PDB file of C-alpha atoms in Angstrom:
ATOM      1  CA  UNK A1350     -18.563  13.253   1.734  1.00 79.00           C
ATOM      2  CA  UNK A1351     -20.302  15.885   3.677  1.00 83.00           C
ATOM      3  CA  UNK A1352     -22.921  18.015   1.300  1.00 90.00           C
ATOM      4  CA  UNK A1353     -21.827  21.481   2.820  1.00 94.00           C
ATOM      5  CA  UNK A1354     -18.106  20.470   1.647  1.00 96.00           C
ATOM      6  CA  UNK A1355     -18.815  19.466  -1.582  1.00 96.00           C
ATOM      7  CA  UNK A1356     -21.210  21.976  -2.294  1.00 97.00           C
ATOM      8  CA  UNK A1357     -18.417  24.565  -1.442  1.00 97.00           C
ATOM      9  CA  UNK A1358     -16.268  23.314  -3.427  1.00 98.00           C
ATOM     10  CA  UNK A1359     -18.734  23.468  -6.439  1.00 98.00           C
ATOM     11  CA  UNK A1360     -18.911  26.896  -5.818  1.00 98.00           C
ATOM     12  CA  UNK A1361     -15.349  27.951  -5.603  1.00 98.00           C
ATOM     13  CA  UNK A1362     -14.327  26.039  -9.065  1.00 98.00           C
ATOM     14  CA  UNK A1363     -17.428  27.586 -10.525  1.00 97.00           C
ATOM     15  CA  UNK A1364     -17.023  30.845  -9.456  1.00 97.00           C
ATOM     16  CA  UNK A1365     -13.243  30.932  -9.920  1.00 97.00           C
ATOM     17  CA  UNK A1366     -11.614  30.886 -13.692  1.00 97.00           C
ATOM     18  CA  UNK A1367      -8.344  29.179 -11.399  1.00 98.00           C
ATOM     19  CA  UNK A1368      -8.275  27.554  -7.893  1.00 98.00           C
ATOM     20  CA  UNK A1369      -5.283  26.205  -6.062  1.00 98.00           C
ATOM     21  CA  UNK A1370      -6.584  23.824  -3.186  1.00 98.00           C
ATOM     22  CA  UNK A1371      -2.977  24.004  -1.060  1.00 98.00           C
ATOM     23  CA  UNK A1372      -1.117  24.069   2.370  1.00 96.00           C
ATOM     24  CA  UNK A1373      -0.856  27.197   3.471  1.00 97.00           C
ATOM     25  CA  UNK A1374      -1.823  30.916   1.790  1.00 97.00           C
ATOM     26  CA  UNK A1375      -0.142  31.835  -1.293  1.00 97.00           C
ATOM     27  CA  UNK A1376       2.105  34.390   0.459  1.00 96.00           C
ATOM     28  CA  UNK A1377       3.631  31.855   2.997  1.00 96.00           C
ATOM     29  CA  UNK A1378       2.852  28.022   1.608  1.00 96.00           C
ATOM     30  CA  UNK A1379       3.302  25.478   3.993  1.00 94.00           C
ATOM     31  CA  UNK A1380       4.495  22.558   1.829  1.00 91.00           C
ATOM     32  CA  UNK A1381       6.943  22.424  -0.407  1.00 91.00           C
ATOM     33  CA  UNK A1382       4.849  21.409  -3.712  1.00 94.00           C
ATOM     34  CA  UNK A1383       2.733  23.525  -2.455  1.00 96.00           C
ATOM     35  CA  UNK A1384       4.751  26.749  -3.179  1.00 97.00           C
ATOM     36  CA  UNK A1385       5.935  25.186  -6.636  1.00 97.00           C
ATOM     37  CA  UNK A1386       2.857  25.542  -7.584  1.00 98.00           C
ATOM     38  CA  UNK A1387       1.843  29.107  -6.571  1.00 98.00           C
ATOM     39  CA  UNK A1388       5.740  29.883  -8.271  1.00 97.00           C
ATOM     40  CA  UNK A1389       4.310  29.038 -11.297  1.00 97.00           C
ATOM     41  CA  UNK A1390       0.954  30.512 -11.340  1.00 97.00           C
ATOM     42  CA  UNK A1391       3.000  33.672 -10.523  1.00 96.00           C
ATOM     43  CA  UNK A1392       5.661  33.747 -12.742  1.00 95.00           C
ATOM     44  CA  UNK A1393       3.150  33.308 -15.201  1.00 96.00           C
ATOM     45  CA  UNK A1394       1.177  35.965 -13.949  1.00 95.00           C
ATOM     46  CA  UNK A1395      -2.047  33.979 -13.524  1.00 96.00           C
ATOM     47  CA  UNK A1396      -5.009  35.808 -10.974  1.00 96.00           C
ATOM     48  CA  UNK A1397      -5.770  32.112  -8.462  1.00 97.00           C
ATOM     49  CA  UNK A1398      -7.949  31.921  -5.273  1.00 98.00           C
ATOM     50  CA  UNK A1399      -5.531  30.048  -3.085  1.00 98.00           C
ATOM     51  CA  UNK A1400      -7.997  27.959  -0.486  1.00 98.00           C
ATOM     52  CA  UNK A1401      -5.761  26.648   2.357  1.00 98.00           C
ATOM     53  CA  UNK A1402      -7.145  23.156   3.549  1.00 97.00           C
ATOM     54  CA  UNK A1403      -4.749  23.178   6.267  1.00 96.00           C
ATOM     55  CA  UNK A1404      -7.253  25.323   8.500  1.00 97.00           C
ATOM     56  CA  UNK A1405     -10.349  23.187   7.415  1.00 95.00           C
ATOM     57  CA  UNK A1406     -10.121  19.492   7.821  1.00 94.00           C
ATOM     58  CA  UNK A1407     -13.301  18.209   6.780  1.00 95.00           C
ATOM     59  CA  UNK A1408     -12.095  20.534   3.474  1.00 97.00           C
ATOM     60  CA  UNK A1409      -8.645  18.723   3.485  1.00 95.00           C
ATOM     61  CA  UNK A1410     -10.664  14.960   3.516  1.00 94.00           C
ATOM     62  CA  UNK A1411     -13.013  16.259   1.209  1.00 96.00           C
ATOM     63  CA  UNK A1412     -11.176  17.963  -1.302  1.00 97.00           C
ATOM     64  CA  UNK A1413      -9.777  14.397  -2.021  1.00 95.00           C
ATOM     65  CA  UNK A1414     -12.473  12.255  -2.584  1.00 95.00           C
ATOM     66  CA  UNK A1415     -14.434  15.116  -4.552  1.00 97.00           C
ATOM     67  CA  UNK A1416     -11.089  14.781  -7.416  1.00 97.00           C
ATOM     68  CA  UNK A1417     -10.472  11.376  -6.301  1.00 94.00           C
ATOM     69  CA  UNK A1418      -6.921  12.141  -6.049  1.00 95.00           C
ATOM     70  CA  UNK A1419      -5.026  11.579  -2.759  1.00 93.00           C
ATOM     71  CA  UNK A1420      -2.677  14.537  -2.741  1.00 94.00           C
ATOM     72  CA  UNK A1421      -2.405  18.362  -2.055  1.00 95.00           C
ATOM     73  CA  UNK A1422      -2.298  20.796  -4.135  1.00 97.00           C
ATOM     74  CA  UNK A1423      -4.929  20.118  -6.594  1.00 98.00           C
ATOM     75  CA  UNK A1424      -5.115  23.314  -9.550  1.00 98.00           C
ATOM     76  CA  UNK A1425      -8.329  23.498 -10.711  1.00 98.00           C
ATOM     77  CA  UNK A1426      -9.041  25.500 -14.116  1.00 98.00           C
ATOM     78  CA  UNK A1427     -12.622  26.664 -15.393  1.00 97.00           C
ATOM     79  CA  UNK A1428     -14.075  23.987 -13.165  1.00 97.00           C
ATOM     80  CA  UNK A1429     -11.888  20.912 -14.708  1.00 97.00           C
ATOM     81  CA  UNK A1430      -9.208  19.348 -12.417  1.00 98.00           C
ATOM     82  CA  UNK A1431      -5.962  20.121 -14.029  1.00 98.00           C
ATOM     83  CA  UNK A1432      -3.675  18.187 -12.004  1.00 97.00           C
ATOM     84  CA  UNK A1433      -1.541  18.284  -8.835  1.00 97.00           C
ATOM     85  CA  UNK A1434       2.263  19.841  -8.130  1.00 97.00           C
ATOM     86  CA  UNK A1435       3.994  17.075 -11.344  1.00 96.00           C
ATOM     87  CA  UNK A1436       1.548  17.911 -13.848  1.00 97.00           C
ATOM     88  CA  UNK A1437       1.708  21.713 -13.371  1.00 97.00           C
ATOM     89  CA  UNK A1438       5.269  21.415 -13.656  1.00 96.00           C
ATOM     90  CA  UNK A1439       5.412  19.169 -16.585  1.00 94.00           C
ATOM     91  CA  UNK A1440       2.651  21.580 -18.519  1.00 96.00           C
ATOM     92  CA  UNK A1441       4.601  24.561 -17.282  1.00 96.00           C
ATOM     93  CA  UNK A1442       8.612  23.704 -18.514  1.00 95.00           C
ATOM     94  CA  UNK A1443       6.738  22.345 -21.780  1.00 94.00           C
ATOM     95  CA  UNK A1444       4.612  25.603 -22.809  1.00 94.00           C
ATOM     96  CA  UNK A1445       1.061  23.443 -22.416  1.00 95.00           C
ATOM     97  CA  UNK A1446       0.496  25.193 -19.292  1.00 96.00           C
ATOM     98  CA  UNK A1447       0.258  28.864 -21.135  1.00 95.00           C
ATOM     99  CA  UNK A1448      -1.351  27.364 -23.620  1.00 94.00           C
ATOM    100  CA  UNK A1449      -4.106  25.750 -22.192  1.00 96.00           C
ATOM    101  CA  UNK A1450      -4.672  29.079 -20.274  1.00 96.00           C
ATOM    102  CA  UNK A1451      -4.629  30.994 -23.360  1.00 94.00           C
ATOM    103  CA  UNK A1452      -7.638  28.681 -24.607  1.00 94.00           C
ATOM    104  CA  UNK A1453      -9.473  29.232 -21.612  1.00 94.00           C
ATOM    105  CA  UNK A1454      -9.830  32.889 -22.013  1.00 93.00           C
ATOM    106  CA  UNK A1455      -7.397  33.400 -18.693  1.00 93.00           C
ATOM    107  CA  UNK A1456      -4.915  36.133 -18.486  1.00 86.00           C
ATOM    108  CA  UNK A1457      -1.221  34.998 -18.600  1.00 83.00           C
ATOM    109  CA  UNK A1458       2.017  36.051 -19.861  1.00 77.00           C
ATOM    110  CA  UNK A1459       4.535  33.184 -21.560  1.00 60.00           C
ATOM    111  CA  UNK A1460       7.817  32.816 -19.615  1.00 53.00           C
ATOM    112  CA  UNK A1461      10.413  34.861 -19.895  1.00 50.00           C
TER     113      UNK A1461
ATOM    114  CA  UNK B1063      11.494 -15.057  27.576  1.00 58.00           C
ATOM    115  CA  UNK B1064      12.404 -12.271  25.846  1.00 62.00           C
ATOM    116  CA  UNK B1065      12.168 -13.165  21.818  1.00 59.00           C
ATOM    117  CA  UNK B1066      13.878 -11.188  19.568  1.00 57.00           C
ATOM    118  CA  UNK B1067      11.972  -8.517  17.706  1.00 55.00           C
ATOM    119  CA  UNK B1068      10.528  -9.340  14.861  1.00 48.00           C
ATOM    120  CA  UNK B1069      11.642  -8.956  11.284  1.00 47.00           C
ATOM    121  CA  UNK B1070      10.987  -5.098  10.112  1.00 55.00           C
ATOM    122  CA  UNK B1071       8.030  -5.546   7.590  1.00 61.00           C
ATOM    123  CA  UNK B1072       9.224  -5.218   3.937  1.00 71.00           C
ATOM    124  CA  UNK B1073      10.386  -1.247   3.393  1.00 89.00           C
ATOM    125  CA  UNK B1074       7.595   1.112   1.737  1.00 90.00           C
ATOM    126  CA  UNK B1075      10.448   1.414  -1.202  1.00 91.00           C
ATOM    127  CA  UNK B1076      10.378  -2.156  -1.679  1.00 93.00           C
ATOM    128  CA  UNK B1077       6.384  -2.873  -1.642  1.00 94.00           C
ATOM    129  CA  UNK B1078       6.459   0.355  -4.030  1.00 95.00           C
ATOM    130  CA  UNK B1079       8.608  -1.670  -6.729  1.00 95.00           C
ATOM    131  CA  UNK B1080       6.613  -4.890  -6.523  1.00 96.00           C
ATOM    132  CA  UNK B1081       3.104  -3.372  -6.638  1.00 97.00           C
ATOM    133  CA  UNK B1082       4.069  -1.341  -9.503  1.00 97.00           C
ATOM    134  CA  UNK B1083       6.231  -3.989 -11.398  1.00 97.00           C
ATOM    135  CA  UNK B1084       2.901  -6.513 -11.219  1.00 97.00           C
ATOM    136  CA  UNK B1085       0.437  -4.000 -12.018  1.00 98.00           C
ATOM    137  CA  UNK B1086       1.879  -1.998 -14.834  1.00 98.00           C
ATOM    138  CA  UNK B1087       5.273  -4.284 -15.963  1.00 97.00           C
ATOM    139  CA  UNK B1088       7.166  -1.067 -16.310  1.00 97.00           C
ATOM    140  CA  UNK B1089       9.955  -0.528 -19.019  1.00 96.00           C
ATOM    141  CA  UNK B1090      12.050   1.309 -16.393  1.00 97.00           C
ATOM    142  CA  UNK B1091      11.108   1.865 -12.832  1.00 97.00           C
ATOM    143  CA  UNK B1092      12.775   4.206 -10.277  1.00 96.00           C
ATOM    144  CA  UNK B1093      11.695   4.618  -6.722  1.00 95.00           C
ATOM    145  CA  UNK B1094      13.603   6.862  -5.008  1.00 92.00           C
ATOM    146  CA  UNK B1095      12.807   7.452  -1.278  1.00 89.00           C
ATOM    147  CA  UNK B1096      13.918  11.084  -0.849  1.00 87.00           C
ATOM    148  CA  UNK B1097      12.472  11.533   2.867  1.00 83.00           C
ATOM    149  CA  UNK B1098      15.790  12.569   3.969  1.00 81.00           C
ATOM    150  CA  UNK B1099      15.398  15.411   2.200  1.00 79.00           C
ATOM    151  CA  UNK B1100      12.242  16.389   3.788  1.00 77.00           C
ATOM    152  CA  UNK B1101      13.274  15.550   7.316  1.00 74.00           C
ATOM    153  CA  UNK B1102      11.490  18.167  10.017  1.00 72.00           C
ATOM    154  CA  UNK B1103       9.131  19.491   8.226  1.00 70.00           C
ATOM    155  CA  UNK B1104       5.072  18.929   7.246  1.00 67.00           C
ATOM    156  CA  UNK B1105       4.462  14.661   6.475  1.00 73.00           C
ATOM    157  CA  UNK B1106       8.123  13.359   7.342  1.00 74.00           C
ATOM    158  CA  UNK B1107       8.289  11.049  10.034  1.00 76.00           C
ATOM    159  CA  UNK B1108      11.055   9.315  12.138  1.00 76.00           C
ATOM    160  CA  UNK B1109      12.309   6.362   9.718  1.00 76.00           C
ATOM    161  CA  UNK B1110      11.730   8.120   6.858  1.00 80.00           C
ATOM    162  CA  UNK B1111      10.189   6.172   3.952  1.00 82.00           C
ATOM    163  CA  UNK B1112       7.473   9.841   3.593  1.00 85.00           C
ATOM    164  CA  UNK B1113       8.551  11.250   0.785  1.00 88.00           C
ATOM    165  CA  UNK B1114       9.447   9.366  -2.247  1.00 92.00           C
ATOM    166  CA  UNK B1115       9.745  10.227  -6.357  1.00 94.00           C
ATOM    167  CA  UNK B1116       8.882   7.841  -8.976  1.00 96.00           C
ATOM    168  CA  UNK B1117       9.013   7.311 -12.870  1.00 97.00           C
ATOM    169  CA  UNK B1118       7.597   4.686 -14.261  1.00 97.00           C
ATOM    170  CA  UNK B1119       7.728   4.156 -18.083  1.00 98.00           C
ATOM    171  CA  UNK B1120       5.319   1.766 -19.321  1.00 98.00           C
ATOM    172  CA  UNK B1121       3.217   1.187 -22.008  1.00 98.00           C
ATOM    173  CA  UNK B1122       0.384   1.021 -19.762  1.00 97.00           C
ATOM    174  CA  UNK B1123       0.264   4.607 -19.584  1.00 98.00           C
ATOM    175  CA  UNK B1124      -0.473   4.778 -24.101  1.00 97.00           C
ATOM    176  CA  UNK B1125      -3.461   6.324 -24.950  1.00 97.00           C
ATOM    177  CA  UNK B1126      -4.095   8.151 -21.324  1.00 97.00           C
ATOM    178  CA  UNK B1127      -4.150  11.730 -20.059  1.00 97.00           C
ATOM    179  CA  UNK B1128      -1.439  13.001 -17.145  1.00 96.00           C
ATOM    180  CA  UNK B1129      -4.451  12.649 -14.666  1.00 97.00           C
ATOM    181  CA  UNK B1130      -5.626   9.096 -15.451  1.00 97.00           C
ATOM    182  CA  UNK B1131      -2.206   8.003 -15.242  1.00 97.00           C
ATOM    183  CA  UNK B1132      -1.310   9.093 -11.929  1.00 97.00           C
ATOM    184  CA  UNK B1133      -4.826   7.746 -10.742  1.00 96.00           C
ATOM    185  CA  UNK B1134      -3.723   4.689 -11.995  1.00 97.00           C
ATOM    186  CA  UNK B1135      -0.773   4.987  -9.593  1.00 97.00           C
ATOM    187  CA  UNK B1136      -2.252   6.349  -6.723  1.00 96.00           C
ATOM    188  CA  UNK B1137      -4.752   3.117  -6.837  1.00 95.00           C
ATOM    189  CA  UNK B1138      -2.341   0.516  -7.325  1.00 97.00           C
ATOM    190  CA  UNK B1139      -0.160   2.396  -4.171  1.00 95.00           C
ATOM    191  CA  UNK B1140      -3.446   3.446  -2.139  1.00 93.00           C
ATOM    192  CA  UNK B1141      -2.420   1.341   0.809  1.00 93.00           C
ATOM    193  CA  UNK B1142       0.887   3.010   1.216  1.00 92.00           C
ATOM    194  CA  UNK B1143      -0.451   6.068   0.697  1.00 91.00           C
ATOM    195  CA  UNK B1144      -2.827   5.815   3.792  1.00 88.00           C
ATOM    196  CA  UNK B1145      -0.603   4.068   5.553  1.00 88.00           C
ATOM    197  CA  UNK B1146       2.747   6.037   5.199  1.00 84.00           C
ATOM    198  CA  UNK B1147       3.591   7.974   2.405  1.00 88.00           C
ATOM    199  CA  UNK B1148       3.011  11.219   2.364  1.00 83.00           C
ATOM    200  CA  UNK B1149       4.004  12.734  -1.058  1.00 86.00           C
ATOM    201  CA  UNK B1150       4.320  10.542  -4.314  1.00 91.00           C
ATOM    202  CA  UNK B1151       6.342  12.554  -7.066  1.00 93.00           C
ATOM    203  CA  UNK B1152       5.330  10.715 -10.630  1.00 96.00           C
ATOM    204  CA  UNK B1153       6.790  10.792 -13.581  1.00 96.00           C
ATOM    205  CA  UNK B1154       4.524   8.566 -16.024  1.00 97.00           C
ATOM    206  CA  UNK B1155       6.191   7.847 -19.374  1.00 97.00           C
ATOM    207  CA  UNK B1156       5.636   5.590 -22.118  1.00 97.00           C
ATOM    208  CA  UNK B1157       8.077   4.167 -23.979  1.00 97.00           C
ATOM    209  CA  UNK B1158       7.807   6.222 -26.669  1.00 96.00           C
ATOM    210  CA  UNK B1159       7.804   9.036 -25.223  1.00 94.00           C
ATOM    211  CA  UNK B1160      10.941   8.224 -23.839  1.00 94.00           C
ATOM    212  CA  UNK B1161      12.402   7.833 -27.429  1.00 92.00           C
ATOM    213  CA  UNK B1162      10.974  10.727 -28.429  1.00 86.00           C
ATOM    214  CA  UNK B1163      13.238  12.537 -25.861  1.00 71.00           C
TER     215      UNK B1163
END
């Protein structure tokens, strides 16, 4: 993988409490899990950096083998891969999700 | 001589079962191709077979986090992945979590 790419990535999940490599911006996703994911991160009323790897390929390609995971999105939280668009779901609808947050230090209100 | 075309390799859907009923000898194991679904928009394809949702329950999956298990999947199915497939749902069960509701 090229060293600018992964280097940039370092920096985001570092500098980020919560990252959301997606397809499109958080105002107008471009992919359906995609927006699930930015739904939930909402509704919960979590602050993300949404980084769109549609505009960047060498980001898209990279973003993959850095988590060694083959799909978009990819939430990352304090630095730690969380999961992709199933897992946030799952964690969400079973209260992990606000909990794990909670544990992090990282500003989120339980659903409503 | 025109010969007739040839046989339609075996459907994404169908390699999808087999690779995952040798690798992990699932409990229950559903492969649903929802590409229809997705038709026209970002990944789908004419044919279909882009899109599909799976659950797997298997006791392969004991002892493991959400992340290693769909790893586990997305390596057994990393050729249809690059080849085709453009979104894998997962649902990764064990048994017992299954009973457990």
């Amino acid at each position: 993988m090229d060293k600018t790419v992964e280097e940039r990535i370092r920096r985001d999940i570092t500098e980020n409490d919560v990252v959301l490599y997606m397809k499109g911006t958080p105002v107008f996703p471009q992919c359906g899990f995609s927006a699930a994911v930015v739904q939930v991160l909402s509704h919960l009323g979590v602050k993300f950096k949404g980084i769109d790897i549609l505009v960047d390929p060498a980001l898209r390609q990279g973003i993959k083998e850095f988590t060694n995971w083959p799909t978009i999105p990819q939430l990352y939280v304090k630095g730690e891969f969380l999961g992709g668009c199933d897992i946030v779901r799952d964690m969400y609808e079973s209260g992990e999700l606000v909990q794990l947050l909670a544990e992090k230090g990282i500003a989120a209100q339980a659903a409503a | 001589m025109n010969l007739p075309p040839r046989a339609p390799s075996m459907r994404y859907a169908d390699r999808i079962h087999t690779k995952l009923t040798q690798a992990l000898a699932p409990v229950t194991l559903i492969v649903d191709d929802q590409s229809a679904a997705h038709a026209g928009h970002g990944g789908a394809a004419p044919g279909g077979e882009t899109h599909f949702e799976v659950t797997v329950v298997s006791t392969a999956f004991a002892g493991k986090s959400r992340v290693a298990r769909q790893r586990l999947v997305y390596d057994i199915l990393k050729d249809e992945l690059a080849e085709r497939v453009h979104a894998l749902s997962l649902k990764t069960l064990t048994p017992e979590e299954v009973a457990q509701g």
